[in-house]
Coordinates of C-alpha atoms in Angstrom, one line a residue:
M1 CA 30.9 20.0 28.6
H2 CA 27.9 21.1 27.4
V3 CA 26.6 18.8 25.5
K4 CA 28.4 15.6 28.0
K5 CA 25.4 16.7 30.7
Y6 CA 22.7 17.8 28.1
L7 CA 23.4 13.5 26.9
L8 CA 23.0 12.4 31.1
K9 CA 20.3 14.4 31.5
C10 CA 18.2 12.2 28.7
L11 CA 20.0 9.3 29.6
H12 CA 18.5 10.2 33.7
R13 CA 15.0 11.4 32.0
L14 CA 15.0 8.0 30.1
Q15 CA 15.6 5.9 33.5
K16 CA 12.2 6.6 34.2
G17 CA 10.5 4.3 32.1
P18 CA 8.7 1.8 32.9
G19 CA 11.1 -0.2 35.2
Y20 CA 14.4 0.3 35.7
T21 CA 14.9 -3.4 35.9
Y22 CA 14.2 -5.9 33.7
K23 CA 11.0 -7.8 35.4
E24 CA 9.5 -4.2 35.6
L25 CA 9.9 -3.9 32.4
L26 CA 8.0 -7.0 31.6
V27 CA 5.4 -6.3 34.5
W28 CA 5.0 -2.9 32.8
Y29 CA 4.5 -4.4 28.8
C30 CA 2.0 -7.0 29.5
N31 CA -0.2 -5.2 31.9
N32 CA -0.1 -2.0 29.4
T33 CA -0.4 -3.9 25.8
N34 CA -2.9 -4.5 24.0
T35 CA -2.3 -8.0 23.4
H36 CA -4.2 -10.9 24.6
G37 CA -2.1 -13.4 25.6
P38 CA 0.2 -11.8 28.3
K39 CA -1.8 -9.4 30.3
R40 CA -3.7 -12.6 31.8
I41 CA -0.3 -14.5 32.9
I42 CA 0.1 -11.9 34.8
C43 CA -3.5 -10.9 36.4
E44 CA -4.4 -14.6 36.9
G45 CA -2.9 -17.1 39.6
P46 CA 0.3 -19.4 39.2
K47 CA -2.7 -22.8 37.0
K48 CA -4.0 -19.7 34.7
K49 CA -0.9 -18.0 34.1
A50 CA 1.1 -21.1 33.7
M51 CA -1.2 -22.1 31.0
W52 CA -1.5 -19.0 29.4
F53 CA 2.6 -18.6 28.8
V54 CA 1.6 -21.7 27.1
L55 CA -0.6 -20.7 24.4
T56 CA 1.0 -16.9 24.0
L57 CA 3.9 -19.0 23.7
L58 CA 2.0 -21.7 20.9
F59 CA 0.6 -19.4 18.9
T60 CA 3.5 -16.8 18.9
S61 CA 4.6 -20.1 16.5
L62 CA 2.2 -20.7 15.0
V63 CA 2.5 -16.3 13.5
C64 CA 6.1 -16.8 13.6
W65 CA 6.4 -20.2 11.2
Q66 CA 3.7 -18.3 8.9
W67 CA 5.2 -14.8 8.6
G68 CA 8.3 -17.3 7.3
I69 CA 6.8 -19.1 4.9
F70 CA 4.9 -15.3 4.0
I71 CA 7.9 -14.1 3.2
K72 CA 9.6 -16.7 2.1
T73 CA 6.6 -16.8 -0.9
Y74 CA 6.8 -13.5 -1.3
L75 CA 11.1 -12.5 -1.7
S76 CA 10.6 -16.0 -4.4
C77 CA 9.3 -13.7 -6.8
K78 CA 7.0 -15.9 -9.1
V79 CA 4.7 -14.6 -11.5
S80 CA 1.4 -15.1 -13.0
V81 CA -0.4 -14.9 -16.7
S82 CA -2.8 -13.0 -17.8
L83 CA -4.3 -13.1 -21.1
S84 CA -5.8 -10.0 -22.6
M85 CA -7.2 -9.9 -26.1
D86 CA -7.6 -6.2 -28.0
F87 CA -9.7 -6.1 -31.3
K88 CA -7.4 -2.9 -32.9
N89 CA -5.5 -2.6 -36.3
M90 CA -1.8 -4.3 -36.3
D91 CA 1.6 -4.1 -38.1
F92 CA 1.8 -7.2 -41.1
P93 CA 4.7 -9.0 -39.6
A94 CA 7.5 -9.2 -42.1
V95 CA 7.8 -12.1 -44.7
T96 CA 11.2 -13.7 -45.0
I97 CA 11.3 -15.8 -47.9
C98 CA 13.9 -17.6 -48.8
N99 CA 15.0 -20.7 -52.0
A100 CA 15.5 -24.1 -50.5
S101 CA 18.7 -24.5 -52.9
P102 CA 21.4 -22.1 -51.4
F103 CA 23.1 -21.8 -55.4
Q104 CA 22.1 -22.0 -59.1
Y105 CA 24.7 -24.8 -60.2
S106 CA 25.6 -23.4 -62.9
K107 CA 27.0 -20.0 -60.5
V108 CA 28.5 -22.7 -58.4
K109 CA 29.4 -26.0 -61.0
H110 CA 33.3 -25.0 -61.4
L111 CA 34.2 -24.3 -57.8
L112 CA 32.4 -27.6 -56.9
K113 CA 33.9 -29.1 -59.6
D114 CA 35.9 -32.0 -58.2
L115 CA 33.8 -32.9 -55.1
D116 CA 31.2 -33.6 -56.9
E117 CA 33.7 -35.5 -59.0
L118 CA 34.8 -37.3 -55.5
M119 CA 31.1 -37.4 -54.8
E120 CA 30.5 -40.0 -57.4
A121 CA 33.5 -41.9 -56.3
V122 CA 33.0 -42.3 -52.8
L123 CA 29.3 -42.4 -54.7
E124 CA 30.0 -46.3 -56.8
R125 CA 32.2 -47.3 -53.4
I126 CA 29.2 -47.4 -50.9
L127 CA 26.7 -48.7 -53.4
A128 CA 29.3 -51.5 -55.5
P129 CA 31.9 -51.7 -54.2
E130 CA 33.1 -54.9 -56.3
S131 CA 33.0 -53.5 -59.9
S132 CA 34.3 -50.2 -58.1
H133 CA 37.6 -51.5 -57.3
A134 CA 37.1 -53.8 -60.9
N135 CA 37.0 -50.5 -62.7
A136 CA 40.2 -48.1 -63.6
T137 CA 40.5 -45.7 -60.7
R138 CA 39.3 -42.2 -61.9
A139 CA 41.9 -39.8 -61.4
L140 CA 40.6 -38.0 -58.5
N141 CA 41.6 -34.7 -56.6
F142 CA 42.7 -36.1 -52.9
T143 CA 42.9 -33.2 -51.4
I144 CA 39.6 -32.9 -49.7
W145 CA 39.6 -36.3 -49.0
N146 CA 42.9 -36.0 -47.2
H147 CA 41.7 -34.5 -44.2
T148 CA 38.1 -35.7 -43.6
P149 CA 37.0 -39.3 -45.6
L150 CA 35.0 -41.8 -44.9
V151 CA 36.0 -44.7 -43.5
L152 CA 32.9 -48.0 -43.2
I153 CA 33.3 -49.6 -40.5
D154 CA 32.3 -52.7 -40.0
E155 CA 30.7 -53.8 -36.2
R156 CA 29.5 -57.8 -37.3
N157 CA 32.6 -58.4 -34.6
P158 CA 32.1 -55.4 -31.9
H159 CA 35.3 -57.0 -30.4
H160 CA 37.0 -56.3 -33.0
P161 CA 35.6 -53.5 -34.7
V162 CA 37.5 -53.1 -38.3
V163 CA 38.0 -49.6 -40.3
L164 CA 38.5 -49.4 -43.6
D165 CA 38.8 -46.8 -46.3
L166 CA 37.0 -46.4 -49.3
F167 CA 39.8 -45.3 -51.9
G168 CA 42.7 -45.9 -49.2
D169 CA 44.5 -48.5 -47.6
N170 CA 42.8 -51.0 -45.2
Y171 CA 43.8 -49.7 -41.5
N172 CA 42.2 -51.3 -38.5
G173 CA 40.8 -49.7 -34.9
S174 CA 42.8 -52.3 -34.0
A175 CA 46.2 -54.1 -33.2
S176 CA 44.2 -57.5 -32.5
S177 CA 42.1 -57.4 -35.9
S178 CA 42.3 -57.4 -40.0
P179 CA 40.3 -57.7 -42.7
A180 CA 40.3 -60.9 -43.8
P181 CA 42.1 -60.7 -47.7
G182 CA 39.8 -60.1 -50.7
R183 CA 36.6 -59.0 -47.8
I184 CA 34.7 -56.9 -49.1
C185 CA 32.2 -54.3 -47.1
N186 CA 29.4 -52.7 -48.2
A187 CA 26.5 -50.4 -47.3
Q188 CA 24.8 -53.2 -45.7
G189 CA 27.4 -54.7 -43.5
C190 CA 29.1 -52.1 -42.4
K191 CA 28.6 -48.0 -41.0
V192 CA 29.7 -45.0 -43.2
A193 CA 31.7 -42.9 -40.7
I194 CA 33.5 -39.5 -41.3
R195 CA 36.7 -39.6 -39.3
L196 CA 37.6 -36.6 -38.0
C197 CA 41.4 -36.2 -36.6
S198 CA 44.0 -33.5 -35.1
S199 CA 46.5 -31.2 -37.8
N200 CA 49.2 -34.3 -36.0
G201 CA 47.1 -36.9 -36.7
T202 CA 47.9 -38.6 -33.2
V203 CA 43.6 -38.4 -32.0
C204 CA 41.0 -39.5 -34.3
T205 CA 37.2 -39.6 -33.6
F206 CA 34.7 -41.5 -35.8
Q207 CA 31.5 -39.6 -36.2
K208 CA 28.8 -42.6 -37.6
F209 CA 25.2 -42.3 -38.2
T210 CA 23.1 -45.3 -38.9
S211 CA 22.2 -43.9 -42.6
A212 CA 24.7 -44.3 -45.7
T213 CA 22.8 -41.5 -47.0
Q214 CA 23.3 -38.8 -43.5
A215 CA 26.9 -39.8 -43.2
V216 CA 27.6 -38.4 -47.5
M217 CA 25.0 -35.8 -47.2
E218 CA 27.5 -34.3 -43.9
W219 CA 30.3 -35.2 -45.9
Y220 CA 30.0 -33.1 -48.5
V221 CA 28.2 -30.5 -46.5
L222 CA 31.6 -30.4 -44.2
Q223 CA 33.5 -29.8 -47.7
A224 CA 31.5 -27.5 -49.2
T225 CA 31.5 -25.1 -46.5
N226 CA 35.0 -25.0 -46.5
I227 CA 35.3 -24.0 -50.0
F228 CA 32.5 -21.5 -49.9
S229 CA 34.3 -20.2 -46.9
Q230 CA 37.2 -18.8 -48.8
V231 CA 34.9 -17.1 -51.7
P232 CA 34.7 -13.2 -50.2
R233 CA 31.1 -13.0 -49.5
K234 CA 29.7 -10.3 -52.2
E235 CA 30.2 -13.1 -54.8
L236 CA 28.0 -15.6 -53.0
M237 CA 25.3 -13.3 -53.3
K238 CA 25.6 -13.6 -57.4
M239 CA 25.8 -16.8 -57.5
G240 CA 22.6 -17.3 -54.9
Y241 CA 19.1 -16.7 -56.6
P242 CA 18.2 -12.9 -57.3
A243 CA 15.1 -10.9 -56.6
E244 CA 13.7 -10.4 -60.0
Q245 CA 13.9 -14.2 -60.9
L246 CA 13.1 -15.9 -57.9
I247 CA 9.5 -12.9 -57.0
L248 CA 7.0 -13.1 -60.3
A249 CA 4.5 -12.1 -59.0
C250 CA 3.7 -9.5 -55.3
L251 CA 0.6 -8.6 -53.7
F252 CA -0.2 -7.0 -50.7
G253 CA -3.7 -6.4 -50.7
A254 CA -5.0 -4.1 -53.3
E255 CA -2.4 -2.1 -53.9
P256 CA 0.6 -3.9 -56.7
C257 CA 4.3 -4.7 -55.8
S258 CA 7.3 -6.5 -56.3
Y259 CA 10.5 -7.7 -55.2
R260 CA 12.1 -3.9 -55.6
N261 CA 9.5 -4.4 -51.9
F262 CA 11.4 -6.7 -51.3
T263 CA 15.1 -6.5 -48.5
S264 CA 18.1 -8.8 -49.6
I265 CA 19.8 -10.4 -46.7
F266 CA 22.2 -13.0 -46.7
Y267 CA 21.8 -16.6 -45.5
P268 CA 25.3 -18.6 -45.7
D269 CA 22.3 -21.9 -45.3
Y270 CA 20.0 -21.0 -47.9
G271 CA 22.0 -18.0 -49.7
N272 CA 19.9 -14.6 -51.2
C273 CA 17.6 -14.1 -48.9
Y274 CA 13.9 -11.5 -49.7
I275 CA 12.5 -9.9 -46.3
F276 CA 9.1 -8.0 -47.3
N277 CA 8.3 -5.2 -44.7
W278 CA 11.2 -5.2 -42.3
G279 CA 10.4 -1.6 -41.6
M280 CA 14.4 -0.8 -41.9
T281 CA 13.9 1.2 -44.3
D282 CA 10.7 1.5 -45.2
K283 CA 7.7 3.0 -42.5
T284 CA 5.9 -0.6 -41.6
L285 CA 2.7 -0.9 -43.3
P286 CA -0.4 -2.2 -41.2
S287 CA -3.3 -5.2 -41.9
A288 CA -6.1 -3.5 -43.9
N289 CA -9.0 -6.1 -42.7
P290 CA -8.1 -9.9 -41.4
G291 CA -8.6 -12.1 -44.2
A292 CA -7.5 -14.0 -47.2
E293 CA -8.4 -10.4 -49.8
F294 CA -6.5 -8.6 -47.0
G295 CA -2.9 -10.2 -47.1
L296 CA 0.1 -10.6 -49.5
K297 CA -0.2 -12.6 -52.2
L298 CA 3.4 -14.1 -53.7
I299 CA 3.9 -15.9 -57.2
L300 CA 7.9 -17.9 -57.0
D301 CA 10.3 -19.3 -59.1
I302 CA 12.6 -21.6 -57.2
G303 CA 14.5 -22.6 -59.8
Q304 CA 14.7 -27.0 -59.9
E305 CA 15.6 -27.6 -62.3
D306 CA 18.9 -25.4 -62.0
Y307 CA 19.5 -26.9 -57.7
V308 CA 23.2 -27.8 -57.0
P309 CA 22.6 -32.2 -56.6
F310 CA 24.3 -32.5 -53.4
L311 CA 23.7 -29.6 -51.3
T312 CA 20.5 -29.9 -51.5
S313 CA 18.7 -32.6 -51.2
T314 CA 14.9 -30.6 -50.5
A315 CA 13.0 -28.5 -52.9
G316 CA 10.8 -26.4 -52.3
A317 CA 10.4 -22.0 -50.6
R318 CA 12.0 -21.8 -47.0
L319 CA 9.0 -18.7 -45.2
M320 CA 8.9 -17.1 -42.1
L321 CA 6.9 -14.3 -40.2
H322 CA 8.4 -12.2 -37.8
K323 CA 8.5 -8.8 -36.2
Q324 CA 10.2 -6.1 -37.8
K325 CA 13.8 -5.0 -36.6
S326 CA 15.1 -8.3 -36.2
Y327 CA 16.7 -10.5 -38.2
P328 CA 14.7 -13.9 -39.6
F329 CA 16.5 -17.4 -38.5
V330 CA 15.0 -19.0 -40.6
K331 CA 16.6 -22.1 -40.4
D332 CA 15.5 -23.3 -36.9
E333 CA 12.1 -21.0 -37.5
G334 CA 10.7 -21.6 -41.0
I335 CA 8.3 -24.1 -42.4
Y336 CA 8.8 -24.5 -46.2
A337 CA 5.9 -24.2 -49.1
M338 CA 5.8 -27.4 -51.6
A339 CA 6.1 -26.3 -55.2
G340 CA 3.2 -26.7 -57.5
M341 CA 1.2 -26.1 -54.8
E342 CA -0.6 -22.8 -53.8
T343 CA -0.2 -22.6 -49.7
S344 CA -2.1 -21.1 -47.5
I345 CA -1.1 -19.2 -43.7
G346 CA -3.5 -17.3 -41.0
V347 CA -1.6 -16.1 -39.2
L348 CA -2.4 -14.7 -35.3
V349 CA -0.4 -13.1 -33.6
D350 CA 0.6 -13.5 -29.9
K351 CA 2.9 -10.8 -27.9
L352 CA 4.4 -11.5 -24.8
E353 CA 5.3 -9.4 -21.4
R354 CA 7.9 -10.8 -19.1
K355 CA 8.5 -9.2 -15.8
G356 CA 12.6 -7.9 -16.0
K357 CA 14.3 -8.6 -12.6
P358 CA 13.9 -10.1 -10.4
Y359 CA 11.6 -11.6 -11.4
S360 CA 13.0 -13.1 -14.2
Q361 CA 16.2 -13.1 -15.7
C362 CA 15.5 -11.8 -19.4
T363 CA 16.7 -8.6 -20.8
M364 CA 15.2 -5.9 -22.4
N365 CA 18.1 -5.2 -25.7
G366 CA 20.7 -7.9 -24.4
S367 CA 23.3 -4.7 -23.0
D368 CA 23.1 -6.8 -20.0
V369 CA 24.5 -9.4 -21.4
P370 CA 27.9 -11.1 -21.5
I371 CA 28.0 -11.8 -24.9
R372 CA 28.2 -9.3 -27.8
N373 CA 25.5 -9.4 -30.2
L374 CA 28.0 -10.2 -33.8
Y375 CA 24.2 -9.6 -35.4
S376 CA 23.9 -6.4 -34.3
D377 CA 26.2 -5.3 -37.9
Y378 CA 22.8 -5.1 -39.3
N379 CA 20.9 -2.7 -36.6
T380 CA 18.3 -5.9 -35.8
T381 CA 17.0 -6.6 -32.0
Y382 CA 18.2 -9.0 -28.8
S383 CA 17.4 -12.1 -29.3
I384 CA 18.2 -15.5 -27.3
Q385 CA 18.7 -17.2 -31.1
A386 CA 21.5 -14.3 -31.5
C387 CA 22.4 -15.1 -29.1
L388 CA 23.2 -18.9 -29.0
R389 CA 24.5 -18.5 -31.7
S390 CA 27.1 -15.5 -31.5
C391 CA 28.4 -16.9 -28.0
F392 CA 29.0 -20.7 -31.0
Q393 CA 31.0 -18.9 -32.3
E394 CA 32.9 -17.3 -29.7
L395 CA 33.5 -20.6 -28.4
M396 CA 34.8 -21.1 -31.7
I397 CA 37.3 -18.6 -32.1
Q398 CA 38.4 -19.7 -28.4
N399 CA 38.7 -22.8 -29.3
C400 CA 40.0 -23.2 -32.9
S401 CA 41.5 -20.2 -34.1
C402 CA 39.0 -19.0 -37.0
G403 CA 34.6 -19.2 -37.4
H404 CA 32.4 -21.4 -38.5
Y405 CA 30.6 -19.8 -42.2
L406 CA 26.9 -20.3 -41.2
Y407 CA 27.9 -17.6 -38.0
P408 CA 28.2 -14.0 -38.3
L409 CA 32.4 -13.4 -37.7
P410 CA 34.3 -10.6 -36.1
H411 CA 36.4 -8.1 -37.3
G412 CA 39.8 -9.5 -38.0
E413 CA 38.6 -12.8 -38.2
K414 CA 38.5 -15.8 -40.4
Y415 CA 36.5 -18.1 -41.5
C416 CA 37.6 -21.7 -40.9
N417 CA 39.2 -23.9 -44.1
N418 CA 41.6 -26.5 -43.9
Q419 CA 44.0 -24.3 -46.2
D420 CA 44.9 -21.9 -42.6
F421 CA 43.0 -24.4 -40.2
P422 CA 44.3 -28.4 -41.0
D423 CA 42.1 -29.7 -37.7
W424 CA 38.9 -26.7 -37.9
A425 CA 36.5 -30.0 -38.7
Y426 CA 37.7 -31.9 -35.7
C427 CA 37.6 -29.2 -32.9
Y428 CA 34.4 -28.3 -34.7
L429 CA 32.7 -31.8 -34.5
A430 CA 34.1 -31.6 -30.1
L431 CA 32.8 -27.8 -29.8
R432 CA 28.6 -29.7 -31.6
I433 CA 28.9 -32.6 -29.1
S434 CA 30.1 -30.7 -26.3
V435 CA 27.3 -31.0 -23.6
K436 CA 29.5 -28.3 -21.5
Q437 CA 29.5 -25.5 -24.6
R438 CA 25.7 -25.3 -24.4
E439 CA 25.4 -25.1 -21.0
A440 CA 28.0 -22.5 -21.2
C441 CA 26.7 -20.2 -23.6
I442 CA 22.7 -21.5 -21.8
S443 CA 23.9 -19.8 -18.5
K444 CA 24.8 -16.6 -20.3
C445 CA 22.0 -15.6 -22.7
R446 CA 18.9 -14.2 -21.2
E447 CA 15.5 -14.3 -22.7
S448 CA 13.7 -11.4 -24.4
C449 CA 11.0 -9.4 -22.5
N450 CA 8.9 -8.4 -24.6
D451 CA 8.2 -10.9 -27.4
T452 CA 6.2 -11.7 -30.6
T453 CA 5.5 -15.5 -31.4
Y454 CA 3.1 -15.4 -34.7
T455 CA 1.1 -19.1 -34.6
M456 CA 0.0 -19.8 -38.2
T457 CA -2.6 -22.5 -39.8
I458 CA -1.3 -23.9 -43.0
S459 CA -3.8 -25.4 -45.2
M460 CA -2.5 -26.6 -49.2
A461 CA -3.7 -27.2 -52.7
E462 CA -2.7 -28.0 -55.8
W463 CA -1.8 -25.0 -58.3
P464 CA -2.0 -23.5 -60.2
S465 CA -5.3 -26.2 -61.6
D466 CA -4.2 -28.8 -65.2
S467 CA -7.1 -27.0 -66.5
S468 CA -5.5 -23.1 -65.9
E469 CA -1.7 -24.8 -66.3
D470 CA -0.7 -23.3 -70.6
W471 CA -2.4 -20.1 -69.6
I472 CA -1.1 -19.1 -67.0
F473 CA 2.8 -20.4 -67.3
H474 CA 2.6 -19.1 -70.7
I475 CA 1.9 -15.4 -68.9
L476 CA 4.6 -15.7 -66.5
S477 CA 7.1 -16.8 -69.3
Q478 CA 6.5 -14.0 -70.6
E479 CA 6.6 -11.2 -68.1
R480 CA 10.2 -12.9 -66.9
D481 CA 11.8 -14.2 -70.0
Q482 CA 10.0 -11.9 -72.3
S483 CA 9.6 -15.4 -74.0
D484 CA 6.4 -17.3 -76.6
N485 CA 8.2 -19.8 -74.7
I486 CA 6.8 -22.0 -71.1
T487 CA 9.3 -21.1 -69.3
I488 CA 8.5 -22.4 -65.7
S489 CA 7.1 -25.9 -65.2
R490 CA 4.8 -27.1 -62.4
K491 CA 8.0 -28.1 -60.2
G492 CA 10.2 -24.3 -59.5
V493 CA 6.4 -23.0 -58.5
V494 CA 5.2 -22.2 -55.3
K495 CA 1.8 -19.8 -55.3
L496 CA 2.5 -18.3 -51.4
N497 CA -1.2 -16.3 -49.7
I498 CA -0.6 -14.5 -46.6
Y499 CA -3.5 -13.1 -43.9
F500 CA -4.8 -12.3 -40.3
Q501 CA -7.2 -15.0 -39.2
E502 CA -8.6 -12.5 -36.7
F503 CA -8.0 -8.3 -35.6
N504 CA -8.0 -10.4 -31.5
D505 CA -4.2 -8.7 -30.9
R506 CA -3.3 -11.1 -28.2
T507 CA -0.8 -10.0 -24.8
I508 CA 0.1 -12.7 -22.6
Q509 CA 1.5 -9.9 -19.4
E510 CA 3.0 -11.1 -16.5
S511 CA 2.3 -9.6 -13.3
P512 CA 3.6 -10.2 -9.4
A513 CA 1.8 -13.2 -7.8
N514 CA 3.0 -12.1 -4.9
N515 CA 2.9 -8.3 -4.0
I516 CA 3.9 -6.3 -1.4
V517 CA -0.5 -5.2 -0.2
W518 CA -0.5 -9.4 0.0
L519 CA 1.9 -10.0 2.1
L520 CA 1.2 -7.5 4.6
S521 CA -3.1 -8.5 4.5
N522 CA -1.9 -11.7 5.4
L523 CA 1.0 -10.8 8.1
G524 CA -1.7 -8.6 9.8
G525 CA -4.6 -11.6 9.0
Q526 CA -1.8 -14.0 10.6
F527 CA -1.6 -11.6 13.4
G528 CA -4.8 -10.8 14.9
F529 CA -5.9 -14.7 13.5
W530 CA -3.6 -15.7 17.1
M531 CA -3.0 -13.5 19.1
G532 CA -5.2 -10.7 18.2
G533 CA -2.4 -7.9 17.3
S534 CA -2.2 -5.7 15.2
V535 CA 1.0 -3.0 14.1
L536 CA 0.4 -0.6 17.4
C537 CA 0.8 -4.0 19.4
L538 CA 4.0 -3.8 17.2
I539 CA 5.3 -0.9 18.4
E540 CA 4.7 -1.6 21.5
F541 CA 7.2 -4.2 21.5
G542 CA 8.9 -2.2 19.4
E543 CA 9.1 0.5 22.3
I544 CA 10.2 -2.3 24.8
L545 CA 13.2 -3.8 22.6
I546 CA 14.1 0.4 22.9
D547 CA 13.3 -0.1 26.8
F548 CA 15.6 -2.5 27.1
V549 CA 18.3 -2.2 25.1
W550 CA 18.4 2.1 28.0
I551 CA 18.4 -0.1 30.1
T552 CA 21.4 -2.0 28.8
I553 CA 22.8 0.5 28.2
I554 CA 22.2 2.2 31.4
K555 CA 24.1 -0.8 33.5
L556 CA 27.1 -1.2 31.7
V557 CA 27.7 2.3 32.1
A558 CA 27.6 2.0 36.1
F559 CA 29.5 -1.6 36.2
S560 CA 32.3 0.3 33.9
K561 CA 31.9 3.0 36.2
S562 CA 32.4 1.1 39.0
L563 CA 34.9 -1.2 37.5
R564 CA 36.8 2.3 37.4
Q565 CA 36.3 3.2 41.1
R566 CA 38.0 -0.6 42.1
Q567 CA 40.9 -0.2 39.6
A568 CA 40.8 3.1 41.3
Q569 CA 40.9 2.7 44.8
A570 CA 43.7 0.0 44.5
R571 CA 45.4 1.7 43.7
Y572 CA 46.6 3.3 47.4
A573 CA 47.6 0.9 50.4
G574 CA 46.7 3.2 53.4
P575 CA 43.2 4.4 54.6
P576 CA 41.7 7.6 52.8
P577 CA 43.8 10.9 53.4
T578 CA 42.5 12.1 55.7
V579 CA 41.1 16.6 55.2
A580 CA 44.0 17.8 57.2
E581 CA 46.7 16.8 54.7
L582 CA 45.0 17.1 51.8
V583 CA 45.0 20.9 53.1
E584 CA 48.0 20.3 54.2
A585 CA 48.6 18.6 50.7
H586 CA 46.7 22.3 48.7
T587 CA 49.9 24.5 51.1
N588 CA 53.1 22.8 51.3
F589 CA 54.3 21.6 47.3
G590 CA 56.0 18.7 49.1
F591 CA 54.7 17.8 51.9
Q592 CA 54.5 13.3 51.4
P593 CA 51.9 11.7 52.9
D594 CA 53.8 9.6 55.9
M595 CA 53.1 6.0 55.1
V596 CA 55.2 4.9 57.9
D597 CA 54.4 3.6 62.0
H598 CA 54.6 6.6 63.8
S599 CA 54.9 4.7 66.6
P600 CA 58.5 6.6 68.3
D601 CA 62.0 4.3 67.0
T602 CA 64.8 5.4 69.2
G603 CA 66.9 3.9 66.9
A604 CA 65.9 5.8 63.9
Y605 CA 67.6 9.3 64.9
A606 CA 71.7 9.7 65.1
D607 CA 73.1 9.8 68.5
G608 CA 72.8 12.9 70.7
Q609 CA 69.6 14.1 68.7
T610 CA 66.1 15.2 71.2
L611 CA 62.5 13.8 70.0
P612 CA 60.9 15.9 67.4
V613 CA 58.8 18.4 70.4
P614 CA 55.3 16.7 69.0
G615 CA 52.6 20.0 67.6
T616 CA 49.5 19.4 68.7
P617 CA 47.3 17.3 65.9
P618 CA 45.2 18.7 63.5
P619 CA 41.7 17.8 64.5
N620 CA 41.5 14.3 63.0
Y621 CA 37.0 13.5 61.9
D622 CA 36.5 9.9 60.4
S623 CA 33.8 12.2 58.8
L624 CA 35.1 14.0 56.6
R625 CA 37.3 11.5 54.8
L626 CA 36.6 11.2 51.1
Q627 CA 34.4 8.7 50.3
P628 CA 33.2 7.4 47.0
L629 CA 30.4 9.2 45.4
D630 CA 27.2 7.6 43.2
V631 CA 25.4 9.3 40.9
I632 CA 23.5 11.7 42.6
E633 CA 19.7 12.1 41.4
S634 CA 17.9 14.6 41.0
D635 CA 14.1 14.9 39.5
S636 CA 15.0 18.8 38.6
E637 CA 16.4 20.9 35.7
G638 CA 20.6 20.9 38.1
D639 CA 23.1 19.2 36.6
V640 CA 24.1 15.9 37.9
I641 CA 26.3 14.8 39.8

């Protein structure tokens, strides 16, 4: 009860506000607000009142429109980019060195023997089809060929293309066309393609090429992938170029170094790769000063004479600069250094710092990316390249039931090969050209919020010169092979100079283009310019809204009370009871109000009974009848009736 009385008092006091009706509330607001327009609506005459009403409504609409634009701009979370340059000592980047050939041919020749013989026969059929058909066919192992053969597609008649197998019977791409007897197709008149079929052979597709060179190289790489995927990773590393054979000399600034200062990893595209200053086990090395004299100097021997002839068509060293503890994606981000050349690389460092959510979808460490990072076994940091390749490997496992040889393999899975997964090549090609697959991986992967890029200025010169070639090669041959004869040739030697051009650490940093201060300033500026208002005017408007709500509540409460009273009166058909009837009802519990007609009716009594003698009736004061009472308000602190 006390709580109810307290609430009634509060309601009673709120009624003493600016008015009891909506009209009184609006008039009070227009008379007391600090906004200029509403005052003139009340004070001026009819014509000016209408004019000021239209102006106030127009400028209010303009303010709301401008506010909507500013709020939308603020919620768009745009960023501005600032460039800052700082002169300071910088850490030398990690340098990854690879050979263009992943393996030494002398160590993998036994694995590629059948494939190489088949490749030579394919080249004979493509280049000299007449002589190859005339010669006796050598004993070839067609086990590999049967899975993914090379074919010739005769498209001279585009409506009826003819497909010819290099080593099999001629078969047709369409049922209505067939090659003429004795017809021979060469590389000039036909296109070379790779035929890929599903396991049951019912669905086949052709991967076409504009040049036979591209076709045979892609076919050879596909077959070599099948072979190398069945060899353990440790055995593959033994077949690559060892560090002591690849790295002949090393100098960092004024400090000598050797192949022991490099960390070895196996990169399937390039075999054994070696990383200098990776920062995994040793402390990161700083650069003392900018300039070529304070950088990293290397002399390499790529051993070009031992390249795999059909697997590698490029000779040189592949290198990449990257930040510490990041995995080097040498094939995508690396550069080549030519043999017989001295390559000087001047480096500039650019650091990019992106803003996270809600300004962008970048990630700090990849923990919020829904893709399992398969490169985490190397304890490297997150990168979008690692995410995209991990995503593709997951799709390979889901669709093809095996993983590709070029990417890390999850635990418990197997690499694709023709023996265990006969249709893996068909599945791989369909997945690689799928736009849906690329979009799915791009939508899941996110960029790193902090990234470092190295801008390189490259210059080359012939090395060694003709006058110094003899003594340089003699010394290098004696140091590596302990031989008095020259074992190193110009075709295999590569010299590298990697250094900082300058110590300007350039940082590209994102910051919010529109912050809360910008938003409030623009909102207040527009409100003050168009309506002459301020924050206090908004508070006044908020106060009026609160009063509006309370008046609405009061009216709803009054309406509810009147509705309940009308419902209570509807239950009684006659007039309200008199005071005498109420007294009788309190003293005689068996009392029932007489609702029948009180006129004398002798038929209502039995024969022989006399009519009752009327007594003195109770006073019938109409003024004492109970009437419904409204809530009587009082200005005092007493109870509200």
